[in-house]
Coordinates of C-alpha atoms and ligand atoms in Angstrom, one line a residue:
M1329 CA 34.3 -36.5 194.2
T1330 CA 35.4 -36.9 197.8
Q1331 CA 35.7 -33.8 200.0
D1332 CA 37.6 -33.3 203.3
T1333 CA 39.7 -30.6 204.9
L1334 CA 42.5 -30.3 207.1
I1335 CA 44.1 -27.3 208.3
V1336 CA 47.6 -28.1 209.9
P1337 CA 48.8 -25.3 212.2
A1338 CA 51.8 -23.3 211.1
G1339 CA 54.8 -23.3 213.2
D1340 CA 57.0 -20.2 213.4
L1341 CA 57.6 -19.1 210.1
G1342 CA 60.8 -17.6 208.4
R1343 CA 62.7 -17.6 205.3
D1344 CA 65.1 -15.1 206.2
G1345 CA 67.7 -17.3 208.2
T1346 CA 65.4 -17.7 211.4
R1347 CA 64.0 -21.3 211.8
W1348 CA 65.7 -22.0 208.6
W1349 CA 65.3 -25.6 208.8
R1350 CA 61.5 -25.6 209.2
D1351 CA 61.3 -25.4 205.4
A1352 CA 64.6 -26.2 204.1
V1353 CA 65.2 -28.3 200.8
I1354 CA 68.4 -30.4 201.8
Y1355 CA 70.3 -32.0 199.0
Q1356 CA 71.9 -35.1 200.1
V1357 CA 75.4 -35.6 198.7
Y1358 CA 76.8 -39.1 198.6
V1359 CA 80.2 -38.3 198.7
R1360 CA 81.7 -41.3 197.3
S1361 CA 79.5 -40.8 194.1
F1362 CA 79.0 -37.1 193.7
A1363 CA 82.3 -35.7 191.8
D1364 CA 85.8 -37.1 191.8
S1365 CA 88.5 -34.3 191.8
D1366 CA 91.7 -36.7 191.7
G1367 CA 90.7 -39.1 189.3
D1368 CA 90.8 -42.2 191.4
G1369 CA 87.4 -43.2 190.6
V1370 CA 85.8 -42.1 194.0
G1371 CA 84.1 -39.0 194.8
D1372 CA 85.8 -36.6 197.3
L1373 CA 85.5 -33.4 199.3
P1374 CA 87.1 -31.1 196.5
G1375 CA 85.0 -32.8 194.0
V1376 CA 81.8 -31.5 196.1
R1377 CA 83.6 -28.0 196.3
N1378 CA 83.9 -27.8 192.5
R1379 CA 80.4 -28.5 192.0
L1380 CA 78.9 -26.0 194.5
P1381 CA 77.9 -23.5 191.7
Y1382 CA 75.6 -26.4 190.2
L1383 CA 74.0 -26.8 193.7
A1384 CA 73.5 -23.1 194.3
D1385 CA 71.9 -22.8 190.9
L1386 CA 69.6 -25.8 191.6
G1387 CA 68.3 -23.7 194.5
V1388 CA 68.6 -26.0 197.5
D1389 CA 69.2 -24.6 200.9
A1390 CA 71.5 -27.0 202.4
L1391 CA 73.7 -30.1 201.9
W1392 CA 73.9 -33.1 203.9
L1393 CA 77.2 -35.0 203.4
T1394 CA 77.5 -38.6 203.9
P1395 CA 80.6 -39.8 206.3
F1396 CA 83.9 -38.7 204.9
Y1397 CA 85.8 -39.4 208.2
V1398 CA 88.7 -42.0 208.5
S1399 CA 87.3 -45.3 207.8
P1400 CA 88.1 -48.7 206.4
M1401 CA 85.0 -48.5 204.4
A1402 CA 83.3 -51.9 205.3
D1403 CA 80.1 -49.8 205.1
F1404 CA 81.1 -47.3 202.9
G1405 CA 82.3 -44.7 205.8
Y1406 CA 79.3 -45.6 208.2
D1407 CA 82.1 -47.5 210.0
V1408 CA 84.1 -44.8 211.5
A1409 CA 87.8 -45.1 212.6
D1410 CA 88.5 -41.4 213.5
Y1411 CA 85.6 -39.2 214.0
R1412 CA 87.7 -36.1 213.7
D1413 CA 89.5 -36.5 210.6
V1414 CA 89.0 -37.1 206.8
D1415 CA 89.6 -40.2 205.3
P1416 CA 92.5 -39.5 202.6
L1417 CA 90.2 -41.0 199.8
F1418 CA 88.1 -38.1 200.4
G1419 CA 90.6 -35.5 201.0
T1420 CA 91.6 -33.5 204.1
L1421 CA 90.6 -31.7 207.1
A1422 CA 91.7 -28.5 205.1
D1423 CA 89.5 -29.6 202.2
A1424 CA 86.4 -30.0 204.6
R1425 CA 87.2 -26.6 206.1
G1426 CA 87.4 -25.1 202.6
L1427 CA 84.0 -26.6 201.3
I1428 CA 82.1 -25.6 204.5
A1429 CA 83.7 -22.1 203.8
D1430 CA 82.7 -22.2 200.0
A1431 CA 79.3 -23.5 200.7
H1432 CA 78.5 -20.8 203.2
A1433 CA 79.8 -18.3 200.6
H1434 CA 77.2 -19.8 198.1
G1435 CA 74.6 -19.5 200.6
L1436 CA 74.3 -23.3 201.4
R1437 CA 74.2 -24.8 204.7
I1438 CA 76.3 -27.9 205.4
I1439 CA 75.1 -30.9 207.6
V1440 CA 77.3 -33.6 208.2
D1441 CA 76.6 -37.2 209.4
V1442 CA 77.4 -38.6 212.7
V1443 CA 77.6 -42.1 213.5
P1444 CA 77.1 -42.8 217.3
N1445 CA 75.4 -46.2 217.2
H1446 CA 78.6 -47.9 216.2
T1447 CA 82.5 -47.3 215.6
S1448 CA 84.6 -49.2 213.1
D1449 CA 86.3 -52.3 214.4
R1450 CA 89.5 -50.3 213.6
H1451 CA 88.7 -47.4 216.0
A1452 CA 91.3 -47.0 218.7
W1453 CA 88.7 -47.7 221.3
F1454 CA 87.6 -50.9 219.9
R1455 CA 91.4 -52.1 219.3
A1456 CA 91.9 -51.3 222.8
A1457 CA 88.8 -53.3 223.9
L1458 CA 90.3 -56.5 222.1
A1459 CA 93.5 -56.1 223.6
A1460 CA 91.8 -55.7 227.2
S1461 CA 90.4 -58.4 229.3
P1462 CA 86.8 -59.2 230.1
G1463 CA 85.3 -56.7 232.5
S1464 CA 88.0 -53.9 231.5
P1465 CA 87.0 -50.2 231.2
E1466 CA 88.0 -50.8 227.7
R1467 CA 85.4 -53.1 227.1
A1468 CA 82.8 -51.3 228.9
R1469 CA 82.9 -49.0 226.0
Y1470 CA 81.2 -51.4 223.7
I1471 CA 78.3 -54.0 224.5
V1472 CA 80.6 -57.0 225.3
R1473 CA 78.9 -60.4 227.2
D1474 CA 79.6 -63.7 227.8
G1475 CA 77.7 -66.3 225.9
R1476 CA 75.1 -68.8 226.8
G1477 CA 75.1 -72.4 226.7
P1478 CA 78.0 -74.9 227.5
D1479 CA 81.2 -72.9 227.4
G1480 CA 79.3 -69.8 226.4
A1481 CA 79.4 -70.9 222.7
E1482 CA 75.9 -69.3 222.0
P1483 CA 75.5 -66.0 221.5
P1484 CA 74.3 -63.7 224.4
N1485 CA 70.8 -63.5 222.9
D1486 CA 68.8 -63.8 219.7
W1487 CA 69.1 -60.4 218.1
E1488 CA 70.0 -60.6 214.3
S1489 CA 72.1 -57.8 212.4
V1490 CA 70.2 -55.7 210.2
F1491 CA 72.5 -56.8 207.4
G1492 CA 71.8 -60.5 208.1
G1493 CA 73.0 -63.0 210.6
P1494 CA 73.7 -63.0 214.3
A1495 CA 74.3 -59.6 215.8
W1496 CA 77.0 -61.1 217.8
T1497 CA 80.5 -62.1 217.0
R1498 CA 82.7 -63.9 219.3
L1499 CA 86.0 -62.7 220.6
P1500 CA 89.2 -64.8 220.8
D1501 CA 88.9 -65.1 224.5
G1502 CA 85.2 -66.2 224.4
Q1503 CA 83.5 -63.2 224.9
W1504 CA 80.9 -61.7 222.4
Y1505 CA 80.3 -58.1 221.0
L1506 CA 77.3 -56.8 219.6
H1507 CA 77.1 -55.3 216.1
L1508 CA 73.5 -54.6 215.0
F1509 CA 75.2 -54.0 211.6
A1510 CA 78.4 -55.4 210.0
P1511 CA 80.7 -57.2 212.4
E1512 CA 83.0 -54.3 211.5
Q1513 CA 80.8 -52.0 213.1
P1514 CA 80.8 -52.8 217.0
D1515 CA 77.9 -51.1 219.0
L1516 CA 78.8 -48.7 221.6
N1517 CA 77.6 -48.7 225.0
W1518 CA 75.6 -45.5 225.8
E1519 CA 75.2 -46.5 229.2
N1520 CA 78.8 -45.5 229.7
P1521 CA 79.3 -41.8 230.5
E1522 CA 82.5 -41.7 228.7
V1523 CA 80.8 -42.5 225.4
H1524 CA 78.5 -39.3 226.1
T1525 CA 81.6 -37.2 226.8
E1526 CA 83.4 -38.4 223.7
F1527 CA 80.4 -37.9 221.4
A1528 CA 80.0 -34.2 222.9
G1529 CA 83.5 -33.5 222.0
I1530 CA 83.0 -35.0 218.4
L1531 CA 80.0 -32.9 218.0
K1532 CA 81.8 -29.8 219.3
F1533 CA 84.8 -30.4 216.9
W1534 CA 82.5 -30.1 213.9
L1535 CA 80.3 -27.3 215.3
D1536 CA 83.6 -25.4 215.7
L1537 CA 84.5 -26.0 212.2
G1538 CA 81.3 -24.4 210.9
V1539 CA 78.9 -27.3 210.2
D1540 CA 75.3 -26.3 210.6
G1541 CA 74.0 -29.6 211.7
F1542 CA 74.2 -33.2 211.8
R1543 CA 72.3 -36.3 210.3
V1544 CA 72.2 -38.7 213.2
D1545 CA 72.8 -42.2 211.8
V1546 CA 70.5 -45.0 213.5
A1547 CA 69.2 -42.3 215.9
H1548 CA 66.9 -44.9 216.9
G1549 CA 69.4 -47.5 218.1
M1550 CA 72.0 -46.3 220.9
A1551 CA 69.7 -47.5 223.7
K1552 CA 69.1 -51.0 224.4
A1553 CA 66.7 -52.6 226.6
H1554 CA 67.9 -53.5 229.9
G1555 CA 69.1 -56.9 230.4
L1556 CA 69.2 -57.2 226.6
P1557 CA 66.1 -59.6 226.2
D1558 CA 65.5 -61.9 223.4
V1559 CA 63.2 -60.8 220.6
G1560 CA 61.6 -64.3 220.5
H1561 CA 61.4 -64.3 216.7
T1562 CA 63.4 -64.8 213.7
D1563 CA 63.5 -62.5 210.7
Q1564 CA 63.9 -59.5 212.8
V1565 CA 64.7 -57.5 209.5
E1566 CA 60.9 -57.7 208.5
M1567 CA 60.2 -56.0 211.9
L1568 CA 62.5 -53.1 211.4
G1569 CA 60.5 -50.1 211.3
T1570 CA 57.1 -51.8 212.0
A1571 CA 57.6 -53.0 215.6
V1572 CA 59.5 -51.8 219.0
L1573 CA 62.6 -54.0 219.1
P1574 CA 64.7 -54.3 222.4
Y1575 CA 67.6 -52.9 220.4
F1576 CA 65.5 -49.9 218.3
D1577 CA 63.3 -47.3 219.3
Q1578 CA 63.8 -47.8 223.1
D1579 CA 62.4 -44.7 225.1
A1580 CA 65.9 -44.2 226.8
V1581 CA 67.3 -43.0 223.3
H1582 CA 65.4 -39.6 223.8
D1583 CA 67.6 -38.8 226.8
I1584 CA 70.7 -38.7 224.5
H1585 CA 68.8 -36.6 221.9
R1586 CA 68.1 -34.1 224.6
E1587 CA 71.8 -34.1 225.9
W1588 CA 72.5 -33.4 222.1
R1589 CA 69.8 -30.5 221.8
R1590 CA 71.2 -28.6 224.5
L1591 CA 74.7 -28.8 223.1
L1592 CA 73.3 -27.6 219.7
D1593 CA 71.3 -24.9 221.2
S1594 CA 74.7 -23.5 223.1
Y1595 CA 75.9 -22.6 219.7
G1596 CA 74.7 -19.5 217.7
G1597 CA 73.3 -19.9 214.2
E1598 CA 70.6 -22.3 214.7
R1599 CA 72.6 -25.6 214.4
I1600 CA 70.3 -28.5 213.8
A1601 CA 70.1 -32.4 213.9
V1602 CA 67.9 -34.7 211.8
A1603 CA 67.4 -38.3 213.1
E1604 CA 67.7 -41.1 210.7
A1605 CA 65.1 -42.9 212.8
W1606 CA 62.8 -46.2 211.9
A1607 CA 60.0 -46.1 214.2
P1608 CA 57.1 -48.1 213.8
T1609 CA 54.4 -45.5 213.9
P1610 CA 54.4 -41.6 213.0
E1611 CA 53.7 -40.9 216.5
R1612 CA 57.0 -42.6 217.7
L1613 CA 58.6 -41.0 215.1
A1614 CA 57.6 -37.4 216.0
A1615 CA 59.0 -38.0 219.5
Y1616 CA 62.3 -37.6 218.1
T1617 CA 61.3 -34.0 217.3
R1618 CA 59.9 -32.9 220.5
P1619 CA 60.8 -29.4 221.4
D1620 CA 63.6 -30.5 223.4
E1621 CA 65.1 -33.1 221.1
L1622 CA 66.2 -33.1 217.4
H1623 CA 64.9 -30.7 214.9
Q1624 CA 63.9 -33.2 212.3
A1625 CA 63.4 -36.7 211.5
F1626 CA 63.5 -38.5 208.0
N1627 CA 59.8 -39.4 207.0
F1628 CA 60.3 -43.0 205.8
H1629 CA 56.7 -43.5 206.0
Y1630 CA 56.3 -41.3 203.0
L1631 CA 59.2 -42.7 201.3
S1632 CA 57.8 -46.3 201.7
A1633 CA 54.3 -45.2 200.5
P1634 CA 53.1 -46.7 197.0
W1635 CA 51.9 -44.5 194.3
D1636 CA 48.4 -44.3 195.4
A1637 CA 46.2 -41.5 196.1
A1638 CA 44.6 -42.7 199.3
G1639 CA 47.7 -44.3 200.9
L1640 CA 49.8 -41.2 200.2
R1641 CA 47.0 -38.7 201.5
E1642 CA 46.8 -41.0 204.7
V1643 CA 50.6 -40.9 205.3
I1644 CA 50.5 -37.1 204.6
D1645 CA 47.7 -36.4 206.9
E1646 CA 49.3 -38.4 209.6
S1647 CA 52.9 -37.0 209.1
L1648 CA 51.6 -33.5 209.3
C1649 CA 49.4 -34.2 212.3
T1650 CA 52.0 -35.8 214.4
A1651 CA 54.6 -33.6 213.6
A1652 CA 52.4 -30.5 214.3
A1653 CA 51.5 -32.1 217.5
V1654 CA 55.1 -31.7 218.7
G1655 CA 55.7 -28.3 217.0
A1656 CA 58.1 -29.7 214.4
P1657 CA 58.2 -29.5 210.6
A1658 CA 57.3 -32.5 208.7
T1659 CA 60.1 -33.8 206.3
W1660 CA 59.5 -35.4 203.0
V1661 CA 62.0 -37.7 201.6
L1662 CA 61.8 -39.8 198.2
S1663 CA 65.2 -41.6 197.9
N1664 CA 68.4 -41.9 199.6
H1665 CA 71.5 -44.0 199.5
D1666 CA 69.9 -47.1 201.2
V1667 CA 66.6 -47.5 199.1
K1668 CA 65.9 -48.3 195.5
R1669 CA 65.6 -44.9 193.7
H1670 CA 62.0 -43.8 193.2
V1671 CA 61.8 -43.7 189.5
T1672 CA 62.3 -47.4 189.7
R1673 CA 60.1 -47.8 192.7
Y1674 CA 57.2 -46.3 190.9
G1675 CA 57.5 -48.5 187.8
G1676 CA 60.6 -47.5 186.1
G1677 CA 60.7 -46.5 182.5
E1678 CA 58.5 -43.6 181.0
R1679 CA 56.0 -44.4 183.7
G1680 CA 58.3 -44.3 186.4
L1681 CA 59.8 -40.9 185.2
R1682 CA 56.4 -39.5 184.9
R1683 CA 55.5 -40.3 188.4
A1684 CA 58.7 -39.1 189.7
R1685 CA 58.1 -35.7 188.1
A1686 CA 54.8 -35.7 189.8
A1687 CA 56.0 -36.6 192.9
A1688 CA 58.6 -33.9 192.9
L1689 CA 56.1 -31.5 192.5
L1690 CA 53.8 -33.1 195.2
T1691 CA 56.9 -33.3 197.8
L1692 CA 58.0 -29.7 197.1
A1693 CA 54.5 -28.5 197.5
L1694 CA 54.0 -30.1 201.1
P1695 CA 54.5 -28.1 204.2
G1696 CA 57.8 -28.6 205.8
S1697 CA 61.3 -29.5 205.0
A1698 CA 62.2 -31.7 201.7
Y1699 CA 65.2 -34.0 201.0
V1700 CA 66.6 -34.3 197.4
Y1701 CA 68.9 -37.4 197.1
Q1702 CA 71.6 -36.6 194.6
G1703 CA 70.7 -37.5 191.0
E1704 CA 66.9 -37.6 191.7
E1705 CA 66.9 -34.3 189.9
L1706 CA 68.2 -35.9 187.0
G1707 CA 65.6 -38.5 187.3
L1708 CA 68.3 -41.4 187.6
P1709 CA 66.7 -44.8 188.0
E1710 CA 68.1 -47.4 189.9
V1711 CA 70.9 -49.6 188.3
L1712 CA 69.6 -53.0 188.5
D1713 CA 72.2 -54.9 186.2
L1714 CA 75.3 -54.0 187.8
P1715 CA 78.0 -56.6 187.0
E1716 CA 78.4 -59.1 189.8
E1717 CA 82.2 -58.0 190.3
F1718 CA 81.2 -54.5 191.1
Q1719 CA 78.6 -55.7 193.8
Q1720 CA 80.2 -54.1 197.1
D1721 CA 77.4 -53.3 199.6
P1722 CA 77.8 -55.3 202.9
Q1723 CA 74.0 -55.7 203.3
R1724 CA 73.9 -57.8 200.0
L1725 CA 77.2 -59.3 200.9
R1726 CA 76.0 -60.7 204.3
G1727 CA 72.8 -61.8 202.7
E1728 CA 70.1 -59.3 203.3
G1729 CA 68.5 -57.8 200.4
A1730 CA 69.5 -56.9 196.9
G1731 CA 71.9 -54.6 198.0
R1732 CA 72.2 -50.8 198.0
D1733 CA 75.0 -50.4 195.1
G1734 CA 72.2 -49.5 192.4
C1735 CA 71.3 -46.4 194.0
R1736 CA 74.8 -45.2 194.8
V1737 CA 76.2 -45.0 190.8
P1738 CA 78.1 -42.1 190.3
M1739 CA 76.5 -38.8 189.0
P1740 CA 76.9 -38.3 185.2
W1741 CA 78.0 -34.6 184.6
E1742 CA 78.6 -34.3 180.9
G1743 CA 80.0 -36.0 177.7
E1744 CA 79.3 -38.8 175.8
E1745 CA 80.8 -41.9 177.7
P1746 CA 81.0 -43.1 181.1
P1747 CA 82.3 -41.7 183.6
F1748 CA 80.6 -38.5 182.1
G1749 CA 82.8 -36.1 183.6
F1750 CA 82.4 -37.8 187.5
G1751 CA 86.3 -37.7 187.6
A1752 CA 89.1 -37.3 185.3
G1753 CA 90.1 -41.0 185.4
A1754 CA 88.9 -43.5 183.0
A1755 CA 86.4 -45.5 185.4
S1756 CA 84.2 -44.7 188.5
W1757 CA 84.2 -47.1 191.5
L1758 CA 80.8 -48.4 190.2
P1759 CA 80.1 -48.3 186.3
I1760 CA 77.8 -45.8 185.1
P1761 CA 75.5 -47.0 182.4
A1762 CA 76.3 -45.8 179.0
A1763 CA 72.5 -45.0 178.6
W1764 CA 73.2 -42.1 181.2
R1765 CA 74.5 -40.1 178.1
D1766 CA 71.0 -38.8 177.9
L1767 CA 70.7 -38.1 181.6
T1768 CA 73.8 -36.0 182.3
V1769 CA 73.6 -32.6 183.7
A1770 CA 75.0 -31.1 180.6
E1771 CA 72.4 -32.7 178.3
Q1772 CA 69.4 -31.7 180.8
S1773 CA 70.6 -27.9 181.5
G1774 CA 68.6 -25.8 179.6
D1775 CA 66.1 -28.4 178.2
P1776 CA 62.7 -27.0 179.1
G1777 CA 61.3 -30.7 179.2
S1778 CA 64.1 -32.1 181.5
M1779 CA 63.9 -33.4 185.0
L1780 CA 66.7 -31.0 186.0
T1781 CA 64.7 -28.0 184.6
L1782 CA 61.7 -29.2 186.5
Y1783 CA 63.5 -29.4 189.8
Q1784 CA 65.2 -25.9 189.4
E1785 CA 61.7 -24.3 188.5
A1786 CA 60.0 -26.0 191.4
L1787 CA 62.7 -24.9 193.8
R1788 CA 62.7 -21.3 192.3
V1789 CA 58.8 -21.0 192.8
R1790 CA 59.1 -22.7 196.2
S1791 CA 61.6 -20.0 197.3
E1792 CA 59.6 -17.2 195.7
H1793 CA 55.9 -18.1 196.6
P1794 CA 55.1 -17.0 200.2
A1795 CA 52.4 -19.8 200.4
L1796 CA 55.2 -22.6 199.9
G1797 CA 57.4 -24.1 202.5
D1798 CA 56.2 -24.0 206.3
G1799 CA 52.8 -23.3 207.0
A1800 CA 49.2 -24.7 206.5
L1801 CA 47.8 -27.2 204.1
R1802 CA 43.9 -27.5 203.1
W1803 CA 42.7 -30.4 201.1
L1804 CA 40.2 -29.6 198.4
A1805 CA 37.5 -31.7 196.9
A1806 CA 38.9 -34.1 194.4
P1807 CA 38.2 -36.7 191.6
R1808 CA 38.8 -40.4 193.0
G1809 CA 42.5 -40.9 192.7
T1810 CA 43.6 -37.4 192.7
L1811 CA 45.1 -35.2 195.3
V1812 CA 44.3 -31.7 195.4
F1813 CA 45.4 -29.2 198.1
V1814 CA 45.9 -25.6 198.7
R1815 CA 48.9 -24.0 200.5
E1816 CA 48.1 -20.6 202.1
T1817 CA 49.9 -17.7 203.7
H1818 CA 48.9 -16.7 207.1
E1819 CA 47.0 -13.7 205.7
A1820 CA 45.0 -15.9 203.6
T1821 CA 44.2 -18.3 206.4
G1822 CA 43.2 -15.2 208.8
G1823 CA 40.2 -13.2 208.8
D1824 CA 39.5 -11.7 205.4
G1825 CA 41.3 -14.3 203.2
A1826 CA 43.4 -11.8 201.4
G1827 CA 47.2 -13.3 200.9
R1828 CA 48.7 -15.6 198.6
R1829 CA 47.8 -19.1 197.8
L1830 CA 49.0 -22.1 195.6
A1831 CA 47.1 -25.1 194.8
C1832 CA 48.7 -28.4 193.8
A1833 CA 46.8 -31.2 191.9
V1834 CA 48.2 -34.8 191.4
N1835 CA 46.5 -37.2 189.1
L1836 CA 47.4 -40.8 190.4
S1837 CA 44.0 -42.3 189.1
G1838 CA 45.5 -43.9 185.9
G1839 CA 43.1 -41.8 183.5
T1840 CA 42.7 -38.1 182.8
V1841 CA 41.0 -36.0 185.4
R1842 CA 39.4 -32.6 185.4
V1843 CA 39.8 -30.4 188.4
P1844 CA 38.2 -27.2 189.0
A1845 CA 40.9 -24.6 189.0
S1846 CA 41.4 -20.9 188.3
G1847 CA 44.3 -18.9 188.1
P1848 CA 47.6 -18.9 186.3
P1849 CA 49.3 -22.3 186.2
L1850 CA 52.9 -22.1 187.5
L1851 CA 54.3 -25.4 186.8
A1852 CA 53.1 -28.7 185.3
S1853 CA 55.0 -32.1 185.5
G1854 CA 53.4 -33.2 182.2
P1855 CA 50.8 -32.5 179.8
V1856 CA 47.8 -30.2 181.3
H1857 CA 45.0 -28.6 179.5
T1858 CA 43.3 -25.4 181.1
D1859 CA 39.8 -24.1 179.9
G1860 CA 39.2 -21.3 182.1
D1861 CA 37.8 -22.8 185.0
H1862 CA 38.9 -26.1 185.0
V1863 CA 42.1 -28.2 184.2
E1864 CA 42.5 -31.5 182.7
L1865 CA 45.6 -33.5 183.9
S1866 CA 46.9 -36.4 182.2
P1867 CA 47.6 -39.8 184.2
D1868 CA 50.8 -39.3 186.6
T1869 CA 50.9 -35.4 186.3
A1870 CA 50.9 -32.9 188.7
L1871 CA 50.3 -29.0 188.6
W1872 CA 50.8 -26.0 190.7
W1873 CA 48.8 -23.0 190.0
D1874 CA 48.3 -19.6 191.4
V1875 CA 45.1 -19.3 193.2
E1876 CA 43.7 -15.8 192.1
T1877 CA 41.5 -14.5 195.0
S1878 CA 41.4 -11.8 197.4
G1879 CA 39.0 -14.1 199.6
R1880 CA 38.5 -17.7 200.2
Q1881 CA 35.5 -17.9 197.7
G1882 CA 37.2 -16.3 195.0
G1883 CA 39.5 -19.3 194.2
R1884 CA 36.6 -21.6 193.0
L1885 CA 38.6 -24.3 194.5
T1886 CA 36.3 -25.5 197.4
Ligands
NOJ2216 C1 71.9 -45.9 208.0 C2 72.9 -45.4 206.7 O1 72.2 -44.7 206.2 C3 73.3 -46.8 206.2 O2 74.1 -46.6 204.9 C4 74.3 -47.7 207.1 O3 74.4 -48.9 206.5 C5 73.5 -47.9 208.3 N1 73.0 -46.8 209.0 C6 74.6 -48.3 209.6 O4 75.4 -47.2 210.0

């Protein structure tokens, strides 16, 4: 048995609408793949609107909608041509208004994506830059430079695109423009005050429409090192998130986030921003959530951790400590539209599913805010065998990685055959595997053993149990390969120890483990056997139980 204790100081608590974001469960809607209302095979805003009762019933607090703005879809909406309008593929501005209003009526907050690092190459600004001459104010909105070498035929520096290949493309007149992603996504020049003014206007536009916050795309990318120095290495994609590069995680980016925080704070209703930031260390990530910056940052260190007790514990401790050091809530993310779904990452098949069930209880018991990627509540795996002709992700097409189509396959809602109620049409933009017949929402609803029921139950307990959400975590003695911790209310951590406590045990050891435990089990991810003051956990199983105690010793947990 290893024993150790960590108490993380709680932030300001509140489940009643104040500081709601400190422990919110935020559901990521990948709009294109959620629900298709008009039968064209692509999800849309009215589709999301129709499914709001499902989301309210699931028990999440807020939705994060991926970009639905006017876009040529070179990167499926992360290439925005008009930030103040909805792409006809996804609906209209009236649909967006209706969705926000209906979501609020269901008690769900709405977070929208904002993409400030780059625009689409079809954005009016980039078109104007193309038409204008070198040195013009139109070009000064982007990062446009002369090339190196004879005739300037070499790119201005050695930066590589995240999607593969050089990060520079040459213009017909010989200058080069920077694109850290696809060539259709030219990087904006955030040293230009006009860019600041434009984005303040975009944020206000959506805030005035009633959104509750923003997910900030590439929040670590807008500031580039002065002079655009070479990196000096190839294979820069390998360095992403592990090193500070001259184009990512530069200190100057924080000035932009401070500016945005002031703007958010000038609105009522606690509007928030969450950073999509890849930073090399938890400390550097936490810097994005200092009190005068953004409210949250996605915790990709947790997402990237393998299914291993020691590794996970280290990430959890580091995440909690670094977030607490800046007074921010930690966030917990297992999957999103850019990474392989965690059922598959954790080994796939029955084992992957078992681990994903246990991971759900672990994640939802940790202090802070949690993100649920659409379909993880159904236990959807990555689709690894998408036919070649359907693969569309620019990342794969430009040669970097296996591609992200496999985690973007549409949601199966009901019925016996694809597209399983995703839309009224015969097909969906990516084909849904026939085997997902057993994973549809309809199939899992009301089934006590389903993943959907586990998420519904976990979210219900999380919203009702006063020890869950924001607050403190205390590790308890645990057999090797097992994580055991207790969550406690302020009262429980204070003087007499009275108050509510919830314990969580996760067995990652590969064998059955016996853990001291008393108090009624609340929720298990798999087979557990209790015998009075101990519980036996099968491999890859997690358990929540209520610690029955009126004082610290009474719990028999330490
Ligand atoms: C992060 C988004 O999540 C991803 O889908 C996109 O390709 C890049 N940012 C570029 O915008």
